[in-house]
PDB file of C-alpha atoms in Angstrom:
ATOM      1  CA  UNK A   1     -16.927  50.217 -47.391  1.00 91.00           C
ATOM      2  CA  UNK A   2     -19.156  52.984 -47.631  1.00 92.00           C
ATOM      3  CA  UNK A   3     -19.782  53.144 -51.019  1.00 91.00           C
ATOM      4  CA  UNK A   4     -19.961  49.775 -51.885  1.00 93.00           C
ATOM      5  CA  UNK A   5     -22.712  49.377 -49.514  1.00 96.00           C
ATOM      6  CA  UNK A   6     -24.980  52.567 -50.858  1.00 95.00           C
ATOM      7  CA  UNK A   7     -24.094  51.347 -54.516  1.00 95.00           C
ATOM      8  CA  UNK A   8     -25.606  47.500 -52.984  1.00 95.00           C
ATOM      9  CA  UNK A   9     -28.678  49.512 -51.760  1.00 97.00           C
ATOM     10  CA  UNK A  10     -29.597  52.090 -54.352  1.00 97.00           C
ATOM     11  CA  UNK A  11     -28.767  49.684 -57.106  1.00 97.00           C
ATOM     12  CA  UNK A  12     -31.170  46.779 -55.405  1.00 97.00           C
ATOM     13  CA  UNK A  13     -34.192  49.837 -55.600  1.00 97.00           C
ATOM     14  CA  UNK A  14     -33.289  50.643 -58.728  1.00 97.00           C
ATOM     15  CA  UNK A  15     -33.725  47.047 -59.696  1.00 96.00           C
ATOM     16  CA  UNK A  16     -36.813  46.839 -58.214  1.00 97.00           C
ATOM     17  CA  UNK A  17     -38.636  50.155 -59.237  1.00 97.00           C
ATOM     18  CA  UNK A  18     -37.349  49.697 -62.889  1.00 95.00           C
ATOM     19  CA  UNK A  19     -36.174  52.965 -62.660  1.00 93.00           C
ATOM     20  CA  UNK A  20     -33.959  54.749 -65.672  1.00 95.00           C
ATOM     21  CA  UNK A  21     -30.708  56.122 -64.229  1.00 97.00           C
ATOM     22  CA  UNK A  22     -27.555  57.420 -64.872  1.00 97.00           C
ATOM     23  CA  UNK A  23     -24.964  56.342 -63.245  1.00 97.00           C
ATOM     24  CA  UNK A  24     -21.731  58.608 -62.607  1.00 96.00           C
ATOM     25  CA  UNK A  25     -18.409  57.319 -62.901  1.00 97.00           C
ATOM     26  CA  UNK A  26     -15.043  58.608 -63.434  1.00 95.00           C
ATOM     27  CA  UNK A  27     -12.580  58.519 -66.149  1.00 93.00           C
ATOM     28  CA  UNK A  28     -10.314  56.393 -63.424  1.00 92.00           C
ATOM     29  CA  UNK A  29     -12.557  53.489 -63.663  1.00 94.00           C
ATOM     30  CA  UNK A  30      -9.571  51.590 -65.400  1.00 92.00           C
ATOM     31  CA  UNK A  31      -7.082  52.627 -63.236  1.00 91.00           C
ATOM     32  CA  UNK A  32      -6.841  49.353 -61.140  1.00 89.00           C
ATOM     33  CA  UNK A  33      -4.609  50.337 -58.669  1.00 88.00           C
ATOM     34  CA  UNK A  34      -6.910  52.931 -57.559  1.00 89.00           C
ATOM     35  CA  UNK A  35      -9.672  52.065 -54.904  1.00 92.00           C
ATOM     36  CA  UNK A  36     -11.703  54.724 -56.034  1.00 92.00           C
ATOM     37  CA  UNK A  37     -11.434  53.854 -59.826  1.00 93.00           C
ATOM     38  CA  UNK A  38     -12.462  49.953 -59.112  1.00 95.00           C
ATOM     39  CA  UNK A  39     -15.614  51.012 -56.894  1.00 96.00           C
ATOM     40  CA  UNK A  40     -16.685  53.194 -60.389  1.00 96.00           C
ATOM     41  CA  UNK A  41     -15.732  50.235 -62.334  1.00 96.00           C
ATOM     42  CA  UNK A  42     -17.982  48.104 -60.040  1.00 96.00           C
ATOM     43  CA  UNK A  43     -20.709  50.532 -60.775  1.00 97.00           C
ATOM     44  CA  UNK A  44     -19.896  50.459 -64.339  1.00 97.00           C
ATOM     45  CA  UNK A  45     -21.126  46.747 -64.259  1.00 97.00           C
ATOM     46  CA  UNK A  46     -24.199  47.218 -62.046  1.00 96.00           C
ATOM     47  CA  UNK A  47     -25.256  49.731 -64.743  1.00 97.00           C
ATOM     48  CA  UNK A  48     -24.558  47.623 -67.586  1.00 96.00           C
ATOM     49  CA  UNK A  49     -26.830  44.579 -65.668  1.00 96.00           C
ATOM     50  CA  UNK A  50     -29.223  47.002 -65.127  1.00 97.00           C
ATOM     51  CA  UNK A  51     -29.382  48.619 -68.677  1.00 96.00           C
ATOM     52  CA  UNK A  52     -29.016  52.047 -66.972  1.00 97.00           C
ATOM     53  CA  UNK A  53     -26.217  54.493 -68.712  1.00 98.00           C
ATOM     54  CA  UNK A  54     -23.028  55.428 -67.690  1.00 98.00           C
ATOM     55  CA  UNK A  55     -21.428  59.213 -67.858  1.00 98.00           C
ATOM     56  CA  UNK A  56     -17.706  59.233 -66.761  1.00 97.00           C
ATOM     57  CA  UNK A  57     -16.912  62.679 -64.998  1.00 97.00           C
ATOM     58  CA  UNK A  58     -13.252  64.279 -65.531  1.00 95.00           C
ATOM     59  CA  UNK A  59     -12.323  66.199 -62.627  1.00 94.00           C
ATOM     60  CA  UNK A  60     -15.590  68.361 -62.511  1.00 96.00           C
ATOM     61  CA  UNK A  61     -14.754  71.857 -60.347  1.00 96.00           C
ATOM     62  CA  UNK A  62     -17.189  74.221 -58.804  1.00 94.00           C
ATOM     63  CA  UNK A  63     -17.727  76.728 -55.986  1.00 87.00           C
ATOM     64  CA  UNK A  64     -17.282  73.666 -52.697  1.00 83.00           C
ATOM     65  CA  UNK A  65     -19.883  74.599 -49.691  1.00 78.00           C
ATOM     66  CA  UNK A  66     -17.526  72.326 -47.552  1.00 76.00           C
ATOM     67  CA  UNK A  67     -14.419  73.460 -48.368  1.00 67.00           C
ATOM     68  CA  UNK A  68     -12.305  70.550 -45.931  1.00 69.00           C
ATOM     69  CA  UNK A  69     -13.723  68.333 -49.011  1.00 67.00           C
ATOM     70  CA  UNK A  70     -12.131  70.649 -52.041  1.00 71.00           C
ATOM     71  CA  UNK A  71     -10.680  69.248 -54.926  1.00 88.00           C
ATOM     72  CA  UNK A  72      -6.993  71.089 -56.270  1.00 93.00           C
ATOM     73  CA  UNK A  73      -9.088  73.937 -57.943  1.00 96.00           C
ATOM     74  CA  UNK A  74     -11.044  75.047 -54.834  1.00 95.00           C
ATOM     75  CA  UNK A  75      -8.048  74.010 -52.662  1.00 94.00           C
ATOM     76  CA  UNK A  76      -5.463  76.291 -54.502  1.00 96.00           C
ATOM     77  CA  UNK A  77      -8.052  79.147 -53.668  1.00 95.00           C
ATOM     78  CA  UNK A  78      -9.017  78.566 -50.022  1.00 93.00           C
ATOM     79  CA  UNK A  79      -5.122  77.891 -49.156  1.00 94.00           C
ATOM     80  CA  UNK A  80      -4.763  81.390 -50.832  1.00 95.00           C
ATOM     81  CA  UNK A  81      -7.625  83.415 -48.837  1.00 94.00           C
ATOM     82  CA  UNK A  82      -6.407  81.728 -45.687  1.00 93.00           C
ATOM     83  CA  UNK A  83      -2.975  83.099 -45.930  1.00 93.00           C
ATOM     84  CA  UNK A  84      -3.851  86.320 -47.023  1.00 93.00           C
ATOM     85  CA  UNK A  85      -6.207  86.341 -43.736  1.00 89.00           C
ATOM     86  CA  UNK A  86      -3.587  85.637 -41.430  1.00 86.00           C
ATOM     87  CA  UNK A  87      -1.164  88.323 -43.500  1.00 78.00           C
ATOM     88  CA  UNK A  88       0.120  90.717 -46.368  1.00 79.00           C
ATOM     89  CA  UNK A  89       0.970  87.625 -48.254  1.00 88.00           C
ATOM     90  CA  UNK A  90      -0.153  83.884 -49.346  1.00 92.00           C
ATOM     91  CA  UNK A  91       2.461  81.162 -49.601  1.00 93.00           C
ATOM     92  CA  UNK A  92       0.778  77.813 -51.011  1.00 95.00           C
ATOM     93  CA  UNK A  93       2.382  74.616 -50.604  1.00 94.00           C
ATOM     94  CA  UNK A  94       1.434  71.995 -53.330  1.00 95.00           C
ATOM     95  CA  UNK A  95       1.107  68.563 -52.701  1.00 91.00           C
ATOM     96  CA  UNK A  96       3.030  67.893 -56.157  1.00 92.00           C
ATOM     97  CA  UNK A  97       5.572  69.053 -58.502  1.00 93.00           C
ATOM     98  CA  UNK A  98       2.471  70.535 -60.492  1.00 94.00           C
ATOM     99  CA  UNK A  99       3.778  68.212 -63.931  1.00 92.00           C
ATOM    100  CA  UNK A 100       0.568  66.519 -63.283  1.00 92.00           C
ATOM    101  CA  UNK A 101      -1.863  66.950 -66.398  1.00 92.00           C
ATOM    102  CA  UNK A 102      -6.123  66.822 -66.449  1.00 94.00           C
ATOM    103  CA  UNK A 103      -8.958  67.802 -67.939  1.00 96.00           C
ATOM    104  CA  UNK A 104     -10.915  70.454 -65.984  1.00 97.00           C
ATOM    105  CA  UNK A 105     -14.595  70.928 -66.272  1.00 98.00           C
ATOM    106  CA  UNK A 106     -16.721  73.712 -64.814  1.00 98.00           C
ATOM    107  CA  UNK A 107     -19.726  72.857 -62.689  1.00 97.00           C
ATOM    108  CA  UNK A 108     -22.004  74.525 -64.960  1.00 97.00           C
ATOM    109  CA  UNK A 109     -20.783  73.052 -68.205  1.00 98.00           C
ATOM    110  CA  UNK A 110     -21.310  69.587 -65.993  1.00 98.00           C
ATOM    111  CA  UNK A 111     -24.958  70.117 -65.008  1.00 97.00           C
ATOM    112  CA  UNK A 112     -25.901  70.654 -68.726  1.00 98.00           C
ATOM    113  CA  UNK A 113     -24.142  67.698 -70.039  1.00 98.00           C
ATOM    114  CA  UNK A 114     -26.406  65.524 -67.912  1.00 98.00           C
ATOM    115  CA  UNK A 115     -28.986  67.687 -68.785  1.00 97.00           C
ATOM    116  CA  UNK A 116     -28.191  66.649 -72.314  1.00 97.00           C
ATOM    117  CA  UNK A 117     -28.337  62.883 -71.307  1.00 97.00           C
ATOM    118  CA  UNK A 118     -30.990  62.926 -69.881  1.00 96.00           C
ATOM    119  CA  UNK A 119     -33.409  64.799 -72.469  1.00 97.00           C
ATOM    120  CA  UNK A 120     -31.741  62.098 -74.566  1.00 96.00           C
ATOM    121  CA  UNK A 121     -31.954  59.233 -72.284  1.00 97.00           C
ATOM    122  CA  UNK A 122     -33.790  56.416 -74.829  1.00 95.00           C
ATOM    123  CA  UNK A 123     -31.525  57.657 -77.385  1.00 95.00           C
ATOM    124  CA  UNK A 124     -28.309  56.661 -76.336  1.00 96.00           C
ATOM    125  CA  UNK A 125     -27.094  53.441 -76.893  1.00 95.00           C
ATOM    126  CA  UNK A 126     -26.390  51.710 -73.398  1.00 92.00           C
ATOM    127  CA  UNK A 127     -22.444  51.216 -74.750  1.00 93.00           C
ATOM    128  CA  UNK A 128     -21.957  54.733 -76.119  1.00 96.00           C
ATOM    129  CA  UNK A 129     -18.750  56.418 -74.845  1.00 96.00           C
ATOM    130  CA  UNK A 130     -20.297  59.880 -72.441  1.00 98.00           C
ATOM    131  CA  UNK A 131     -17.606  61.056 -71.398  1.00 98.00           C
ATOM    132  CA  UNK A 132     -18.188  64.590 -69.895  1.00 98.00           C
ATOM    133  CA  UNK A 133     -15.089  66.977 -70.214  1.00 98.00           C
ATOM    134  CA  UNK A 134     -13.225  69.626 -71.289  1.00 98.00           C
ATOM    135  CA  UNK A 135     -11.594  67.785 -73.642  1.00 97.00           C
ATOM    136  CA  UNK A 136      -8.543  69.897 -73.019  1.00 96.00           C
ATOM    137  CA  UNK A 137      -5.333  69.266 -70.825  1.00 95.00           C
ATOM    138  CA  UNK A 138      -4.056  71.282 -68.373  1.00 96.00           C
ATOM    139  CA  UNK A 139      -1.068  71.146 -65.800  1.00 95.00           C
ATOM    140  CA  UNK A 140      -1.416  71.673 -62.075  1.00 96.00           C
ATOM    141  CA  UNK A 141       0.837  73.877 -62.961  1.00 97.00           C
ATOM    142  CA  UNK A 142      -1.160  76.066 -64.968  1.00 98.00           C
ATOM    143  CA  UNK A 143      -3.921  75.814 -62.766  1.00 98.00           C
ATOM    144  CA  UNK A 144      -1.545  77.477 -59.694  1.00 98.00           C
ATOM    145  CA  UNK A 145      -0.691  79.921 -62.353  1.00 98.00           C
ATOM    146  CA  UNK A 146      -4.048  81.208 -63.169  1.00 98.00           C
ATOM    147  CA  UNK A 147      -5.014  81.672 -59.451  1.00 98.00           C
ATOM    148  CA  UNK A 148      -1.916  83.928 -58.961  1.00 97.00           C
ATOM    149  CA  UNK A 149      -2.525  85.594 -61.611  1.00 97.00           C
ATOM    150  CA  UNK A 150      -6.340  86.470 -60.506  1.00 97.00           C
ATOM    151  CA  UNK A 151      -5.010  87.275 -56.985  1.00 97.00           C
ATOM    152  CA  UNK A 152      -2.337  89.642 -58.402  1.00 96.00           C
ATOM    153  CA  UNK A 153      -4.641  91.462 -60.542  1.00 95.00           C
ATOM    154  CA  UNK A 154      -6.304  92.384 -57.481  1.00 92.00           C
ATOM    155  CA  UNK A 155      -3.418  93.603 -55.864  1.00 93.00           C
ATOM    156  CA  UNK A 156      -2.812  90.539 -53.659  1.00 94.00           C
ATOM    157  CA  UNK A 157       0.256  88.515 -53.062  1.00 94.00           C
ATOM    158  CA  UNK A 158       0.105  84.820 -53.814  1.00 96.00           C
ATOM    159  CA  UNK A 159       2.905  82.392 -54.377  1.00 96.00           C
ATOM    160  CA  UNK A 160       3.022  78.438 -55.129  1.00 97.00           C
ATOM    161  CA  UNK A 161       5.442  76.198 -54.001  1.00 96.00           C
ATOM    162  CA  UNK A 162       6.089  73.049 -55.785  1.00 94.00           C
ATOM    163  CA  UNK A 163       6.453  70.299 -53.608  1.00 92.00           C
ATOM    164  CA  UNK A 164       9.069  67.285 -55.188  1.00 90.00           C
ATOM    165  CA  UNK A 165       6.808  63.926 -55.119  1.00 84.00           C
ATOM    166  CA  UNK A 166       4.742  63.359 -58.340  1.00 83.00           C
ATOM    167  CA  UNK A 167       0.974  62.669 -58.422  1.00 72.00           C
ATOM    168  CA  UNK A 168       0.170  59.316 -56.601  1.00 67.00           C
ATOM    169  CA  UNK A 169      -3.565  59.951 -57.801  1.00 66.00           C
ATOM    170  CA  UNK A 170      -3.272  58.580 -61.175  1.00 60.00           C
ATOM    171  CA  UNK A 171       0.458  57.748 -61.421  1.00 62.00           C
ATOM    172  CA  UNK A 172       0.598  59.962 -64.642  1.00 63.00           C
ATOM    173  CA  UNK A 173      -1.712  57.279 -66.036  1.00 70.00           C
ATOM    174  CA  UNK A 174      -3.776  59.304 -69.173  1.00 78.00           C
ATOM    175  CA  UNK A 175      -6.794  58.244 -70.343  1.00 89.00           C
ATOM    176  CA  UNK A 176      -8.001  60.326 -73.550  1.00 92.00           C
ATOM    177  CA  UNK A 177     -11.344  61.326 -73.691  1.00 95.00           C
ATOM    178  CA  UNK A 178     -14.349  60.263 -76.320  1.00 97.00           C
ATOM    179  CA  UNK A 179     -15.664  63.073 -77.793  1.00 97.00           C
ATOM    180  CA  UNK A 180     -18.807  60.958 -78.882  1.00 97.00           C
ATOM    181  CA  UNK A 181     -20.994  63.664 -76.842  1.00 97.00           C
ATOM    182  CA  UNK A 182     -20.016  66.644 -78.594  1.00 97.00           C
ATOM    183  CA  UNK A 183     -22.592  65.910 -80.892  1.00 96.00           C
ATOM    184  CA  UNK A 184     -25.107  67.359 -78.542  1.00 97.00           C
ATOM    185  CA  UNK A 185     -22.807  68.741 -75.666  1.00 98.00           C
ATOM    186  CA  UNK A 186     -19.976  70.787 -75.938  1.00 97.00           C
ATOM    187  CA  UNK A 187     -18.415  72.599 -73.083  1.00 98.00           C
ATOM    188  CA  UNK A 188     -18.451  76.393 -72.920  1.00 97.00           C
ATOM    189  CA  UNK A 189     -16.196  77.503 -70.237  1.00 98.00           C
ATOM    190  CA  UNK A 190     -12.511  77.885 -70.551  1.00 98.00           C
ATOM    191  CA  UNK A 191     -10.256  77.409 -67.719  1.00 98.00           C
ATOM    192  CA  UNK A 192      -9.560  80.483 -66.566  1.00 98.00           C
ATOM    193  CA  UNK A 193     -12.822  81.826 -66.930  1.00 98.00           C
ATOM    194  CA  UNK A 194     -14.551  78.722 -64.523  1.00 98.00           C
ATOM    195  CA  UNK A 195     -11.313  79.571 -61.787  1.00 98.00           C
ATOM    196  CA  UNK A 196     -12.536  83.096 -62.147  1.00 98.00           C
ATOM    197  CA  UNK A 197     -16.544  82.018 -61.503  1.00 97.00           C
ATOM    198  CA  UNK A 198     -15.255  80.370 -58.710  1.00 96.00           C
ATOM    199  CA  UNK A 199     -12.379  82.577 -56.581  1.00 97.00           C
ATOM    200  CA  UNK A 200     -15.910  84.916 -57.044  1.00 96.00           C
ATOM    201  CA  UNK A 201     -18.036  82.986 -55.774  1.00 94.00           C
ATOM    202  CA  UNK A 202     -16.070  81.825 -52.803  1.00 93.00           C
ATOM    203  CA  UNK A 203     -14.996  85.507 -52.423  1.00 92.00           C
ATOM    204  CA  UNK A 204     -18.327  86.539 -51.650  1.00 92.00           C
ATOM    205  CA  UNK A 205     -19.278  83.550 -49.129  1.00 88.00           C
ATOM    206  CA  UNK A 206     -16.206  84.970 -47.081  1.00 84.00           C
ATOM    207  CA  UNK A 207     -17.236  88.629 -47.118  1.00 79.00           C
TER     208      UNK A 207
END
């Protein structure tokens, strides 16, 4: 309810300033089963009425200043610190099995992709495909992995538990990306190099 009414409002301004925009969906936005993917898809169309241009994010990860709103990357690593707060060890439950595959994106990488779009704003046709990823699939699994294995290098304990259920986020529903944008974007940071940027980043905030 929320978001459809602040889409209604800032759409209605942006009608009536004649403002350029951008408008940032999601790679769900087909996924019909999903509330979240038909309120981008609803955007999608406002755009498209409006002549603005559409980006579609793929699970974009950075350092989280509320952490009670993190996404799997930043969760994995604040479970972890918490347990190793409250003892010698971390044990991390997962939500999933971990089978679950996307395409991770660092924060950074993000910013100058619409940086990119919007230097090239007139440029862009208002159909073309911007889809801003990694381009590059990666379990949950692997994800959990990496984090242990930046913990342990550090002489700290952490462990992942798979849980049984499968992902109930996408229903293992895979999209593949458009790599239309690499003609002017192209992300820089691998995987385990973002996770890294990141477990330092919140490391510091909790010193």
């Amino acid at each position: 309810n929320n978001n459809t009414r602040l889409m209604a409002n800032a759409f209605t301004l942006i009608e009536k300033y004649k403002k350029p925009f951008v408008f940032a969906s999601s790679q769900m936005s087909n996924m019909s089963y999903s509330p979240y993917g038909v309120l981008k898809r609803v955007g999608e169309l406002y755009t498209k009425a409006l002549n603005g241009l559409t980006v579609k994010f793929w699970n974009v990860y950075g350092i989280e200043h509320d952490e009670e709103k993190s996404h799997v990357i930043t969760d994995f690593l604040r479970k972890a610190f918490d347990g190793l707060e409250k003892g010698g060890w971390s044990e991390v439950e997962m939500l999933t099995d971990g089978t679950e595959e996307r395409q991770f994106l660092y924060a950074e990488d993000c910013c100058e992709a619409l940086e990119t779009v919007m230097d090239k704003y007139d440029e862009f046709g208002r159909e073309d495909p911007l889809h801003i990823t990694s381009f590059k699939y990666s379990t949950v699994s692997e994800v959990a992995s990496i984090i242990t294995g930046i913990f342990h290098d550090e002489g700290k304990g952490v462990t992942f538990i798979a849980a049984d259920s499968k992902d109930e986020v996408q229903k293992d529903k895979r999209n593949e990306a458009d790599p239309y944008i690499c003609q002017w974007w192209k992300p820089k940071t691998n995987l385990k190099d973002g996770i890294m940027k990141v477990y330092r980043d919140m490391k510091e905030s909790r010193s």
